[in-house]
Tab-separated table of C-alpha atoms and ligand atoms in Angstrom:
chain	number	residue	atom	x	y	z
K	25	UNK	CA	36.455	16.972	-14.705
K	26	UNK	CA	36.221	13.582	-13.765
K	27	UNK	CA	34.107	12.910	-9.968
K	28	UNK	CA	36.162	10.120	-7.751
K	29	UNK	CA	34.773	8.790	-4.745
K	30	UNK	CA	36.348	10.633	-1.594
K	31	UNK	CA	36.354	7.265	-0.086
K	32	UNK	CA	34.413	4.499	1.410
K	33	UNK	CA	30.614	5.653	2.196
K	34	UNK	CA	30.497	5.548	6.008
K	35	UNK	CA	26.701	4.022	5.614
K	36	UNK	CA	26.056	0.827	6.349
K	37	UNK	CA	24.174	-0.412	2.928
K	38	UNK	CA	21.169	-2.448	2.944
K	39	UNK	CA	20.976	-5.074	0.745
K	40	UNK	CA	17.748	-5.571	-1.393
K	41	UNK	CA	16.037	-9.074	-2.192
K	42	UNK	CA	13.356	-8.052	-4.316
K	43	UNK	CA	10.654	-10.737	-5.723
K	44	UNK	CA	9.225	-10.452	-8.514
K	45	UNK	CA	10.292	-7.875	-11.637
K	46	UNK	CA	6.903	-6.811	-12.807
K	47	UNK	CA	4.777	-3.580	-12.146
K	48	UNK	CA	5.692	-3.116	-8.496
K	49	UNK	CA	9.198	-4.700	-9.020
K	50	UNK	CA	9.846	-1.716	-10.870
K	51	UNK	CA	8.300	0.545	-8.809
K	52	UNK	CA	10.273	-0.925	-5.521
K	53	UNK	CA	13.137	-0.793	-7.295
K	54	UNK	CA	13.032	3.008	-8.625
K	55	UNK	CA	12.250	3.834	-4.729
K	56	UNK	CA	15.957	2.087	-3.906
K	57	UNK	CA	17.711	4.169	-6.841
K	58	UNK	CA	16.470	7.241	-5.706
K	59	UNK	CA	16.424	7.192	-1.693
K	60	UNK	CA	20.220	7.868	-1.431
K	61	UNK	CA	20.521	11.224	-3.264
K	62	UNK	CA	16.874	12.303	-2.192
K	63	UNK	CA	17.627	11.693	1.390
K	64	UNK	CA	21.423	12.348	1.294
K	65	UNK	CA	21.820	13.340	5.025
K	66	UNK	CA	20.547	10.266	6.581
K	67	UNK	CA	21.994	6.792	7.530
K	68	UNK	CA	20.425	4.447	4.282
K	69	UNK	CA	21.852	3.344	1.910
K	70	UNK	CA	19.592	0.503	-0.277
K	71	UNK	CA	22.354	-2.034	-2.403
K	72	UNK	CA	20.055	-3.902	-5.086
K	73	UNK	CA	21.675	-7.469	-4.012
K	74	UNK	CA	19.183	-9.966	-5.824
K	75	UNK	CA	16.581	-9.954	-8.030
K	76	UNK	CA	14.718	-12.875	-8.360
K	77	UNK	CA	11.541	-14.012	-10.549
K	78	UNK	CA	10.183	-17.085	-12.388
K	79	UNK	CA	10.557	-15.743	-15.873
K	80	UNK	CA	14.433	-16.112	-16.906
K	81	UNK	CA	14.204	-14.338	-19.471
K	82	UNK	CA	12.682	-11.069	-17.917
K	83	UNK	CA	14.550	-11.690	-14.794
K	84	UNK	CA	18.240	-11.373	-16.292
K	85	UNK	CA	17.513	-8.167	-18.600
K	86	UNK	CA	15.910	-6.488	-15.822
K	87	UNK	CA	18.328	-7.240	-13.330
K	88	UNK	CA	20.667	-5.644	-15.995
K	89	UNK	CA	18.284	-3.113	-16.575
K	90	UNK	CA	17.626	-2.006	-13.186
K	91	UNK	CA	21.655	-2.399	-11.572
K	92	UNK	CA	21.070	-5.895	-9.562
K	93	UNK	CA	24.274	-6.945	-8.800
K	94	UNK	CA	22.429	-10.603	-9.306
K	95	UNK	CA	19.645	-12.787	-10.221
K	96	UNK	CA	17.697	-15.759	-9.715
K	97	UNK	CA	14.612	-17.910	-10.509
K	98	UNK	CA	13.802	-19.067	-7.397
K	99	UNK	CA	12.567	-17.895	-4.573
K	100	UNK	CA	13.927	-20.248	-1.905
K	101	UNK	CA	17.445	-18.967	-2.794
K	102	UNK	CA	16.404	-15.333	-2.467
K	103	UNK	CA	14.703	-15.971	1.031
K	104	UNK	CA	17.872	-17.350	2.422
K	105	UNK	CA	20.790	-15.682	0.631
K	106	UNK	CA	23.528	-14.313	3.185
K	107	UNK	CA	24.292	-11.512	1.016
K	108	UNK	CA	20.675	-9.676	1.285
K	109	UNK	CA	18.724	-7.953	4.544
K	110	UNK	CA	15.550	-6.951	3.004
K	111	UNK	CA	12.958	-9.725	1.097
K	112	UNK	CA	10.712	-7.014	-0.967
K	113	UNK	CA	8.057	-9.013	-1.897
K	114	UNK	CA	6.126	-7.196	-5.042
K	115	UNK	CA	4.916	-11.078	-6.278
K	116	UNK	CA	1.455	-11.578	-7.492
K	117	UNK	CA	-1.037	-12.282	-4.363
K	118	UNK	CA	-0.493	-15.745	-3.775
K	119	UNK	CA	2.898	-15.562	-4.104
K	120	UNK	CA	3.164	-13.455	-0.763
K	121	UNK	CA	2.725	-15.481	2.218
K	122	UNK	CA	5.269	-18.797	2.107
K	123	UNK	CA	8.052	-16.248	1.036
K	124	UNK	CA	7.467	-13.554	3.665
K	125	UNK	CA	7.354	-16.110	6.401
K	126	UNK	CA	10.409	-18.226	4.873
K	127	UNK	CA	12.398	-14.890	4.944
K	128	UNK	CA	11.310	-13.560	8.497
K	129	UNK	CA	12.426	-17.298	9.686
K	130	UNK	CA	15.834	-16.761	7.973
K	131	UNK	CA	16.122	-13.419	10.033
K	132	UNK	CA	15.319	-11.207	7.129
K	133	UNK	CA	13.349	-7.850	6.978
K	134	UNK	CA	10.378	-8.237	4.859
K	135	UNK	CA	8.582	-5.790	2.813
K	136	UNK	CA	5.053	-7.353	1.251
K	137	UNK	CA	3.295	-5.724	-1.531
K	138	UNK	CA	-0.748	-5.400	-0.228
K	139	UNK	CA	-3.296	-7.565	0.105
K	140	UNK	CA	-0.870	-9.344	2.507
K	141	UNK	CA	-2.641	-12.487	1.877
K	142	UNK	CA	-5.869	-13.595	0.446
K	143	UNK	CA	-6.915	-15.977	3.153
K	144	UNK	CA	-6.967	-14.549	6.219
K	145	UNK	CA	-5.683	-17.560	7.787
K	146	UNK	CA	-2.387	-17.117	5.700
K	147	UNK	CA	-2.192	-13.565	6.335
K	148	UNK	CA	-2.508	-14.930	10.562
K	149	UNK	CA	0.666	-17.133	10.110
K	150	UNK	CA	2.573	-13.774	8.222
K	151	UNK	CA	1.695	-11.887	11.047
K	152	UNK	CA	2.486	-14.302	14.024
K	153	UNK	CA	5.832	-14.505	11.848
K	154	UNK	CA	6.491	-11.184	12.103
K	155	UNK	CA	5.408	-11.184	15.939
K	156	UNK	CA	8.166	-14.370	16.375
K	157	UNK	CA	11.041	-12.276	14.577
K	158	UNK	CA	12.846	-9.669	15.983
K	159	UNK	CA	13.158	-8.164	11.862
K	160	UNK	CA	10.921	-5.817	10.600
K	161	UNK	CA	7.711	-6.388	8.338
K	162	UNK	CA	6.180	-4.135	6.165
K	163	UNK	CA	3.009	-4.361	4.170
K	164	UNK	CA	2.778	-1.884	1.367
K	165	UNK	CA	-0.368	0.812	1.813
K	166	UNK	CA	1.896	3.500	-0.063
K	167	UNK	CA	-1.060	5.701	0.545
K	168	UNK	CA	0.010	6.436	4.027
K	169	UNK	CA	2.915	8.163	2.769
K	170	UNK	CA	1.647	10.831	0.306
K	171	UNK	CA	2.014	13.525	2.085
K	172	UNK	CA	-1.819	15.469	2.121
K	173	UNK	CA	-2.951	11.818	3.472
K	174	UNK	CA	-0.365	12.114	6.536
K	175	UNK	CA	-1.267	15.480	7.364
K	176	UNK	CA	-4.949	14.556	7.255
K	177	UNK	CA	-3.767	11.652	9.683
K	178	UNK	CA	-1.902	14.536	11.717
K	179	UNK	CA	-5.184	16.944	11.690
K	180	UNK	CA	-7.569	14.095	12.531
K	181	UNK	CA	-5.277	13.239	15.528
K	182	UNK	CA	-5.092	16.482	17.284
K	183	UNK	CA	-8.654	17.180	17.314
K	184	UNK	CA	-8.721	20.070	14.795
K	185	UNK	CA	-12.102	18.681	12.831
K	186	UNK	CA	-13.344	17.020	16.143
K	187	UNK	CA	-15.080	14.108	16.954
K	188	UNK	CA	-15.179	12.540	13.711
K	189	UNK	CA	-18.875	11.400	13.164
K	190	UNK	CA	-18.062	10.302	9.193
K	191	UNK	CA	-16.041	8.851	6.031
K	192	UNK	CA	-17.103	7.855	2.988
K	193	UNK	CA	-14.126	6.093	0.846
K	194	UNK	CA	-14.142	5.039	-2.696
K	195	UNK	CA	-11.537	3.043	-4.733
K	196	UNK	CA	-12.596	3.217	-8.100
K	197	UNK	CA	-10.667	1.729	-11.484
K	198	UNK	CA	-12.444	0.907	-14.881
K	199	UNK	CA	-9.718	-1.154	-16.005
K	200	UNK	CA	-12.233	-3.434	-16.290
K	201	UNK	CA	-15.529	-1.674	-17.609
K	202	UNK	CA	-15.132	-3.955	-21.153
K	203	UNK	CA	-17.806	-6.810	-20.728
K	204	UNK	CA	-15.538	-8.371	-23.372
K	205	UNK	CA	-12.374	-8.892	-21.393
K	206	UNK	CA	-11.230	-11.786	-19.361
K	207	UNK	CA	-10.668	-11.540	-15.611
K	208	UNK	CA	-6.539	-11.481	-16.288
K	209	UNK	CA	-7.322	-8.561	-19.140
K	210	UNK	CA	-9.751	-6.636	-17.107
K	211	UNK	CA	-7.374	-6.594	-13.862
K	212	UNK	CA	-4.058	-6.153	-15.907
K	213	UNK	CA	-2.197	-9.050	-14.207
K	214	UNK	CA	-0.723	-12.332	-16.320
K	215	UNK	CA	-1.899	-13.901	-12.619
K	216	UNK	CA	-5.085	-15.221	-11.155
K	217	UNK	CA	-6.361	-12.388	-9.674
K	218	UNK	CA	-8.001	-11.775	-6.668
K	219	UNK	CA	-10.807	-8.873	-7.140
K	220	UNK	CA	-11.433	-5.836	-7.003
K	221	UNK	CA	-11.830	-5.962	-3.042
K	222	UNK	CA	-8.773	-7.747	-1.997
K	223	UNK	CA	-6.594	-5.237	-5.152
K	224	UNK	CA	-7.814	-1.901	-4.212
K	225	UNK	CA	-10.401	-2.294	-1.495
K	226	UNK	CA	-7.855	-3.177	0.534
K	227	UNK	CA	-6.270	-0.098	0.109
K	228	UNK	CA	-9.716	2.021	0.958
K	229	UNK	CA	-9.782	-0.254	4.406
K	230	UNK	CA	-6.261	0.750	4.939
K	231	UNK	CA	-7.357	4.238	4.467
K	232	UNK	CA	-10.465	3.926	6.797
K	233	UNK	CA	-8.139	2.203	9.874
K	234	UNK	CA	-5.355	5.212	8.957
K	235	UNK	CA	-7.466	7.773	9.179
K	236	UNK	CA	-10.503	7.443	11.795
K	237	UNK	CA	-9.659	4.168	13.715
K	238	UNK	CA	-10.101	0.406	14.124
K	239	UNK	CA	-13.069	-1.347	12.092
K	240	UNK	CA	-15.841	-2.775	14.538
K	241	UNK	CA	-18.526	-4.078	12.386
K	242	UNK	CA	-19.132	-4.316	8.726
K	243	UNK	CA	-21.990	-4.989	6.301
K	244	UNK	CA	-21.470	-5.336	2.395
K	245	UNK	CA	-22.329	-6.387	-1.189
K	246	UNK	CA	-19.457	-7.871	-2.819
K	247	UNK	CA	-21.098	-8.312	-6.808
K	248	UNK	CA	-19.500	-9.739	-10.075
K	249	UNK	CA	-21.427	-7.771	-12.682
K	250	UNK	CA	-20.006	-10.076	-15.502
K	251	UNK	CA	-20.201	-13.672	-14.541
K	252	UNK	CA	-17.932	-15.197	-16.791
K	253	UNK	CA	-15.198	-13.216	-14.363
K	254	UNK	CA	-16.457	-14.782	-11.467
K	255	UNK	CA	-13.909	-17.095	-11.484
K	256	UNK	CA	-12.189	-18.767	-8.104
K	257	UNK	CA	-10.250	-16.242	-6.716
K	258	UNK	CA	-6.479	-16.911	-6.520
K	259	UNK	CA	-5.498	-18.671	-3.249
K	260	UNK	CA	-8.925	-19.028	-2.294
K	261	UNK	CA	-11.371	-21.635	-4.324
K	262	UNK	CA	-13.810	-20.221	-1.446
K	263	UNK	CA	-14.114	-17.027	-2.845
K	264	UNK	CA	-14.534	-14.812	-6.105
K	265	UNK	CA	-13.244	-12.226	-7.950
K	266	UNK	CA	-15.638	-9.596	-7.376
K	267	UNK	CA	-15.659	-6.436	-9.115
K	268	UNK	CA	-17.532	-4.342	-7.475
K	269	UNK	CA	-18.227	-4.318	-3.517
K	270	UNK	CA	-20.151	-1.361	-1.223
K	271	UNK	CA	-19.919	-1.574	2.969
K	272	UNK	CA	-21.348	0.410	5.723
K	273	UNK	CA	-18.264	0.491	8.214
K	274	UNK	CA	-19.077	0.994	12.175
K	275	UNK	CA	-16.170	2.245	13.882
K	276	UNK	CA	-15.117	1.524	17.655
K	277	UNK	CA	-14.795	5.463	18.057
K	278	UNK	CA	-18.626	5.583	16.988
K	279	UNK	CA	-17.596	7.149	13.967
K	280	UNK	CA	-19.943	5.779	10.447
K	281	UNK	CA	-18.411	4.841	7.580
K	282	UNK	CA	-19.311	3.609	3.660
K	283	UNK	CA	-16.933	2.716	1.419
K	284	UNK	CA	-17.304	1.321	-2.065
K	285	UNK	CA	-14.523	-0.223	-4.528
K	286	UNK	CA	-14.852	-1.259	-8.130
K	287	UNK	CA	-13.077	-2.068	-11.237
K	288	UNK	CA	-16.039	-1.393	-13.508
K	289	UNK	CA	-16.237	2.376	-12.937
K	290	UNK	CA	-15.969	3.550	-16.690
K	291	UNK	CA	-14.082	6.768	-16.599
K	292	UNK	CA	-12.056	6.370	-13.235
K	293	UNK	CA	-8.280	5.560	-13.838
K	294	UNK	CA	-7.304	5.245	-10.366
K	295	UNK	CA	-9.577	7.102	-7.826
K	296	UNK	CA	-9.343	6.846	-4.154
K	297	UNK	CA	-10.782	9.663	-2.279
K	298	UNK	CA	-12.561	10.164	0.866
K	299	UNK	CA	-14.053	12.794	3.008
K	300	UNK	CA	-13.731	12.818	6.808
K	301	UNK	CA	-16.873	14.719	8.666
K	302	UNK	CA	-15.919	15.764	12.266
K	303	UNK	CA	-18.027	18.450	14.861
K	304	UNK	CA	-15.712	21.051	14.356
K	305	UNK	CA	-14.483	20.315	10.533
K	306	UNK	CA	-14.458	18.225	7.073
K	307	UNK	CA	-11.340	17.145	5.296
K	308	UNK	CA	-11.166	15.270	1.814
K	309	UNK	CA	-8.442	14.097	-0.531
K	310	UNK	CA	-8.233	11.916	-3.795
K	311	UNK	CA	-5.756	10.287	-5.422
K	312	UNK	CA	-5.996	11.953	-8.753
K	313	UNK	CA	-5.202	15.506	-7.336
K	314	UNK	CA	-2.860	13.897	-4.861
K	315	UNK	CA	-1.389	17.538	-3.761
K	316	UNK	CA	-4.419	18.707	-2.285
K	317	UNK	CA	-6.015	18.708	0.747
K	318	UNK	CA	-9.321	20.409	0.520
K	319	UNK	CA	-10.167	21.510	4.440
K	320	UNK	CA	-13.190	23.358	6.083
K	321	UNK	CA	-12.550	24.114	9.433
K	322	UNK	CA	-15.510	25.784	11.587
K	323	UNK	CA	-13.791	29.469	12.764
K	324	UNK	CA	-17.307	31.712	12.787
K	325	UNK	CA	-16.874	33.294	10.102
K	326	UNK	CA	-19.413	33.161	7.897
K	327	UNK	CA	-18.468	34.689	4.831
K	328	UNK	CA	-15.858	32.125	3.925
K	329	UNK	CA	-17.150	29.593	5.675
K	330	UNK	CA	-16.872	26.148	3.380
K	331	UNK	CA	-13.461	23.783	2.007
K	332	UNK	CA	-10.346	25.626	0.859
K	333	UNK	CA	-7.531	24.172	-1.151
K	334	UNK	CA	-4.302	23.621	0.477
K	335	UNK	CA	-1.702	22.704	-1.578
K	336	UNK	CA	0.621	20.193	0.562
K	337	UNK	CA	4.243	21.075	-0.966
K	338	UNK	CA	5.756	23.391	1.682
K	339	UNK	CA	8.844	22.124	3.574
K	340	UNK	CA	6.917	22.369	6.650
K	341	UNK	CA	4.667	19.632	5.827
K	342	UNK	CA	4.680	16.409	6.223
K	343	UNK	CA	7.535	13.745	4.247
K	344	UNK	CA	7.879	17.481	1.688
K	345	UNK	CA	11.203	18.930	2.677
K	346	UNK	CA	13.183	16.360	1.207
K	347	UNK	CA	11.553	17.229	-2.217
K	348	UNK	CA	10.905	20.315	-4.438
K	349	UNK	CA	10.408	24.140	-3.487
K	350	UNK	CA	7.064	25.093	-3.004
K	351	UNK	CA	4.620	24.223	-5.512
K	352	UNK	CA	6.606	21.688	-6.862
K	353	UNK	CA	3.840	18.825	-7.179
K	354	UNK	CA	4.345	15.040	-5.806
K	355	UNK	CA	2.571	12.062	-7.292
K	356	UNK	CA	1.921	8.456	-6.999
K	357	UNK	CA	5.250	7.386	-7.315
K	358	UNK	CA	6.584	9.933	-4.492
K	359	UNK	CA	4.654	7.761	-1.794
K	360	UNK	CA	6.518	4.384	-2.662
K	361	UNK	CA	9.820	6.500	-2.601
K	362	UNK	CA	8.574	7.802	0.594
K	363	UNK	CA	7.314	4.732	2.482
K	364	UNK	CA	10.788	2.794	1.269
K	365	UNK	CA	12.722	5.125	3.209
K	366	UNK	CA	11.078	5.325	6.211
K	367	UNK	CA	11.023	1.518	6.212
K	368	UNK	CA	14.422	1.265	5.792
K	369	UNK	CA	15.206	4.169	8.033
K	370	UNK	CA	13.953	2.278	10.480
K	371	UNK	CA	15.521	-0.753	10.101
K	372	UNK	CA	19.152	1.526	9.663
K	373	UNK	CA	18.248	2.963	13.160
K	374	UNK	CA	16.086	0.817	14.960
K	375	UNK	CA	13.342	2.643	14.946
K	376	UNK	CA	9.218	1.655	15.910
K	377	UNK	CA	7.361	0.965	11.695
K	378	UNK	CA	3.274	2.062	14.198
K	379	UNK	CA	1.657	4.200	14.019
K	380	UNK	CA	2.460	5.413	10.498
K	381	UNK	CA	3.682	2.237	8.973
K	382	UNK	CA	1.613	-0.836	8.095
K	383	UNK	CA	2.776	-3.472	9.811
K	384	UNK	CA	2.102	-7.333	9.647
K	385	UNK	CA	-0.324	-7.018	12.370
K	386	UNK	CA	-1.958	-4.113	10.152
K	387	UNK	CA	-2.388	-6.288	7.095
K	388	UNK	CA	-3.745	-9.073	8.596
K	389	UNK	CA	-6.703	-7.013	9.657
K	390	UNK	CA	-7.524	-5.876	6.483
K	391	UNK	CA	-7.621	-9.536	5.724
K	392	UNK	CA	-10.054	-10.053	8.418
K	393	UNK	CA	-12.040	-6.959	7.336
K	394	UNK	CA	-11.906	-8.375	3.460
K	395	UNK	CA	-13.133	-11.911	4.724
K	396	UNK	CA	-16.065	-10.302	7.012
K	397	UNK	CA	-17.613	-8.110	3.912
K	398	UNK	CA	-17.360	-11.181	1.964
K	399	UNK	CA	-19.320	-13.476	4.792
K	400	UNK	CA	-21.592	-10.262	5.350
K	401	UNK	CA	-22.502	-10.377	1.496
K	402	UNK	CA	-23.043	-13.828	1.115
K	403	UNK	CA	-25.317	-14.291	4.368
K	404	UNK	CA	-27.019	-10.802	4.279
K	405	UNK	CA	-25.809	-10.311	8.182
K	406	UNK	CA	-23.768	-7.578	9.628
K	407	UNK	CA	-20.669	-9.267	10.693
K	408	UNK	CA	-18.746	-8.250	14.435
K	409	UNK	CA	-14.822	-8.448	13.610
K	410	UNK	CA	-12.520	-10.468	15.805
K	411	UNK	CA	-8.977	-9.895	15.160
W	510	LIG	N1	0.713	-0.827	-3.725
W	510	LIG	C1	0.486	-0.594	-4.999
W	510	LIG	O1	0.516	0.553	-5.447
W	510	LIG	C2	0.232	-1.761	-5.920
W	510	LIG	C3	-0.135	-1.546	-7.265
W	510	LIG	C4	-0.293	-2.655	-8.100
W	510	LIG	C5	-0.120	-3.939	-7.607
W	510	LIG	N2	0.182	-4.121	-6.291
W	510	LIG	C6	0.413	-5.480	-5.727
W	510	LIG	O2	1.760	-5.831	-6.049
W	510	LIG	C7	1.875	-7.242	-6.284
W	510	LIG	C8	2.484	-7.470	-7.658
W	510	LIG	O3	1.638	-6.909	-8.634
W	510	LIG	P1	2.227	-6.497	-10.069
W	510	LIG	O4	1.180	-5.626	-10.681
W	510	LIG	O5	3.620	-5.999	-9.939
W	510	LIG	O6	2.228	-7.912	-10.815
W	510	LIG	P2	3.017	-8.303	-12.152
W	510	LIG	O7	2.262	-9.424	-12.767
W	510	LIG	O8	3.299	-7.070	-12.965
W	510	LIG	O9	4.424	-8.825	-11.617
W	510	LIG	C9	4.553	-10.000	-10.854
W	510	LIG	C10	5.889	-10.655	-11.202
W	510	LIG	O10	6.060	-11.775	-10.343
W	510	LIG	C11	6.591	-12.862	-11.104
W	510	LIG	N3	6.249	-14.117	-10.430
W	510	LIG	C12	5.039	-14.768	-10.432
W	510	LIG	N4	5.118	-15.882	-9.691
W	510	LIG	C13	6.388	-15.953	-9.208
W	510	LIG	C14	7.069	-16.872	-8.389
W	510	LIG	N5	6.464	-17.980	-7.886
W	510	LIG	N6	8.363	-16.658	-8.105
W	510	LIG	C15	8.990	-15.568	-8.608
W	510	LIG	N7	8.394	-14.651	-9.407
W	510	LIG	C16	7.103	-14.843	-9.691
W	510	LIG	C17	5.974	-12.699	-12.474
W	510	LIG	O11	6.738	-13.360	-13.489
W	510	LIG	C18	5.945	-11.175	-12.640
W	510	LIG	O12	7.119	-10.692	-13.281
W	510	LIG	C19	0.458	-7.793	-6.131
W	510	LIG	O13	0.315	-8.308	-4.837
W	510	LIG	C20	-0.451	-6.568	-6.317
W	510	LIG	O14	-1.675	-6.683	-5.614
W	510	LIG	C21	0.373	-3.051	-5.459
C-alpha cells in the first residue's frame, strides 16, 4: 500500500548550513537524517538547506548524495543565506573561526567542529561572538554525549565517588606511527594540520573540564618525535604540529590530573579513556568499549570489593531510551546523533546548551589550556591559566 503524508508536519523545521562535505560533513549530516524518526515525539525537525564546500566537484554529488536541497562553493553565501538557521561548521581547523563569527553576526546558530580555533586569540573573538548574539553556539566535544560519559558526569556530580582526588586521561591514535609518512598522511587530513594536541588533546581537556572541573594550572611536554612533521602548524606559524604531548593538570577543586595524547601510539585506533579516583569510589571509561562504565564504589563489603561492569543501555540511563532495548550497544556515531539533537532541541525550544553542552565560552578554554601546555613545554614553567 502506498504511505501519503497525513498532512503538513506541525514542526517547525530547522534548516541546515553545513560547511564542509568531508569526514565530519558526513557525520553531521547522518546525525540530521536520523534525529527525526529516532526522536519522533519531540519538536525538531533538521531540513538539509545548503551544503557548501570548496571542491565543486565533491560538493554537488554529495549534496545529491546526502538530500541537500542545495549547494555552494563559498562560504560567504552559506553564512548569510535567508533560507538556513544553523551554520554547521565541520571545515578543516582554520577554516572555523571567520565563518562561525560571520554566521553568529548574520543571526545564525552555529555549530563548530572542535578545536574551535587554533589561536586562542581567534577562538576569544568566536566566543565574544557568541556572547554578542542572542543565537546559539556549539562546539563539537561529541564525547559528552555518549551516554556511560554522561552518567559518569551525573555520578561525579552527586557525590557518589566523593571528593575526587584524581584523573588520568589519554587520547591515543597511531594513525601516525609510520616514520615514513608526511604530516597530511600521518593525520589523515588533505589540510595543514594542527597536531596531535589541538586534534584529539583537545578532546581529553574537554573530558578533564566535563568530568572533574575547571583547569587551574598546567605543566607539559608537547614533542614531535619525527622532525620532518614538525611543520608550522595551520593558523599558527608560532606553533607545531606535535605528535605527542603529556601534562600534569591542577584542578581548582584540588583534584590532580595527567593526561597524555599522541598520534604515534602503534596499536591504538582511537583510544580515549580515563579513570576518575574519588574518597568514596573510582570510575573509568574508554572509547573503544564505549558501553561500559567500569565502577567501584566503597560499600564495606569486602568480598566484592573492586570495579564492576555496567553496561549503560537501559532506558533509564542517560540519552538511552530513545535507542535500542537493553543490551543493544551504542557507538561512536550515537554521540554525534545525540549531541545534534540536543543542540537543536534547544534551539526548537529555547532551552540553556551549560552545563552539558560545549559552548563557545567552553571551547575557547580549551584553547587557552592548548596554548598554556604549549608555553609550559617550551619554557619548562608551570603555567597559571587566565581565561
Ligand atoms: N569531533 C570529532 O569526532 C571529529 C573527528 C574528526 C575531525 N574533527 C574535526 O572536524 C573538522 C573537519 O575535519 P574532517 O576530518 O571532516 O576534514 P576533511 O578534510 O575530511 O573535510 C574538510 C572539508 O572541508 C572542505 N574545505 C576546506 N576548506 C574549505 C573552505 N575554505 N570552504 C569550504 N570548504 C572547505 C574540504 O574540501 C573538505 O571536503 C576539523 O576541525 C577536525 O578537527 C572532529
Amino acid at each position: 500500500m502506498t504511505i501519503r503524508p497525513t498532512g503538513p508536519d506541525p514542526k517547525k523545521p530547522l534548516r541546515m548550513g553545513v560547511l564542509g562535505c568531508g569526514f565530519m560533513g558526513k557525520c553531521h549530516t547522518n546525525a540530521y537524517k536520523k534525529i527525526p524518526y529516532i526522536y519522533p515525539a519531540a519538536n525538531v525537525l533538521p531540513r538539509l538547506s545548503l551544503l557548501c564546500d570548496k571542491d565543486e566537484r565533491k560538493v554537488q554529488a554529495e549534496a545529491v548524495r546526502y538530500g541537500f536541497e542545495r549547494y555552494t562553493t563559498d562560504w560567504t553565501e552559506l553564512v548569510a543565506d535567508p533560507e538556513v538557521d544553523v551554520v554547521d561548521n565541520c571545515g578543516p581547523d582554520p577554516v572555523h573561526p571567520e565563518p562561525c563569527i560571520a554566521a553568529l553576526a548574520n543571526g545564525k546558530h552555529v555549530i563548530c567542529e572542535k578545536p574551535m580555533a587554533i589561536r586562542v586569540a581567534d577562538a576569544r573573538r568566536m566566543r565574544d561572538a557568541a556572547r554578542a548574539s542572542s543565537a546559539k553556539a556549539m562546539c563539537t566535544f561529541n564525547y559528552r554525549f555518549m551516554p556511560a560519559v554522561r552518567l559518569a558526569k551525573d555520578l561525579v556530580a552527586s557525590g557518589r565517588i566523593g571528593v575526587v582526588y584524581q584523573m588520568r586521561v589519554n587520547y591515543l591514535q597511531m594513525a601516525g606511527h609510520d616514520p615514513s609518512l608526511s604530516p597530511n598522511q600521518a593525520w589523515y587530513s588533505a589540510w595543514p594540520h594542527s597536531g596531535g594536541l589541538q586534534g584529539i588533546g583537545s578532546h581529553a581537556i574537554d573530558q578533564c573540564r566535563f568530568l572533574v572541573g575547571e583547569i587551574k594550572s598546567v605543566s607539559a611536554l608537547v614533542r614531535t618525535f619525527n622532525k620532518d612533521r614538525a611543520i608550522a602548524s595551520a593558523g599558527d606559524p608560532d606553533a607545531f604540529s606535535d605528535e605527542g604531548t603529556a601534562a600534569v593538570l591542577e584542578f581548582e577543586n584540588g583534584a590532580i590530573g595527567v593526561m597524555e595524547s599522541s598520534v604515534v601510539a602503534t596499536g591504538r585506533k582511537n583510544y580515549l579513556s580515563w579513570e576518575i579516583n574519588g574518597s568514596k569510589g573510582s570510575l573509568r571509561w574508554d572509547l573503544e568499549h564505549p558501553n561500559s562504565l567500569h565502577a567501584c564504589v566503597v560499600t564495606g563489603e569486602n568480598s566484592l570489593f573492586g570495579f564492576s561492569e555496567v553496561n549503560v543501555t537501559e532506558s533509564f540511563h542517560p540519552y538511552s531510551g530513545a535507542w535500542w532495548p537493553s543490551g543493544h550497544n551504542l557507538g561512536w556515531e550515537h554521540g554525534h546523533i545525540i549531541e545534534k539533537f540536543h543542540f537543536l532541541d534547544a534551539v526548537a525550544n529555547q532551552k540553556e546548551l551549560s552545563p552539558f553542552q560545549a559552548t563557545f565560552e567552553d571551547g575557547y578554554r580549551v584553547a587557552v589550556i592548548i596554548d598554556a601546555m604549549r608555553r609550559s613545554s617550551l619554557t619548562g614553567q608551570r603555567v597559571e591559566l587566565r581565561y
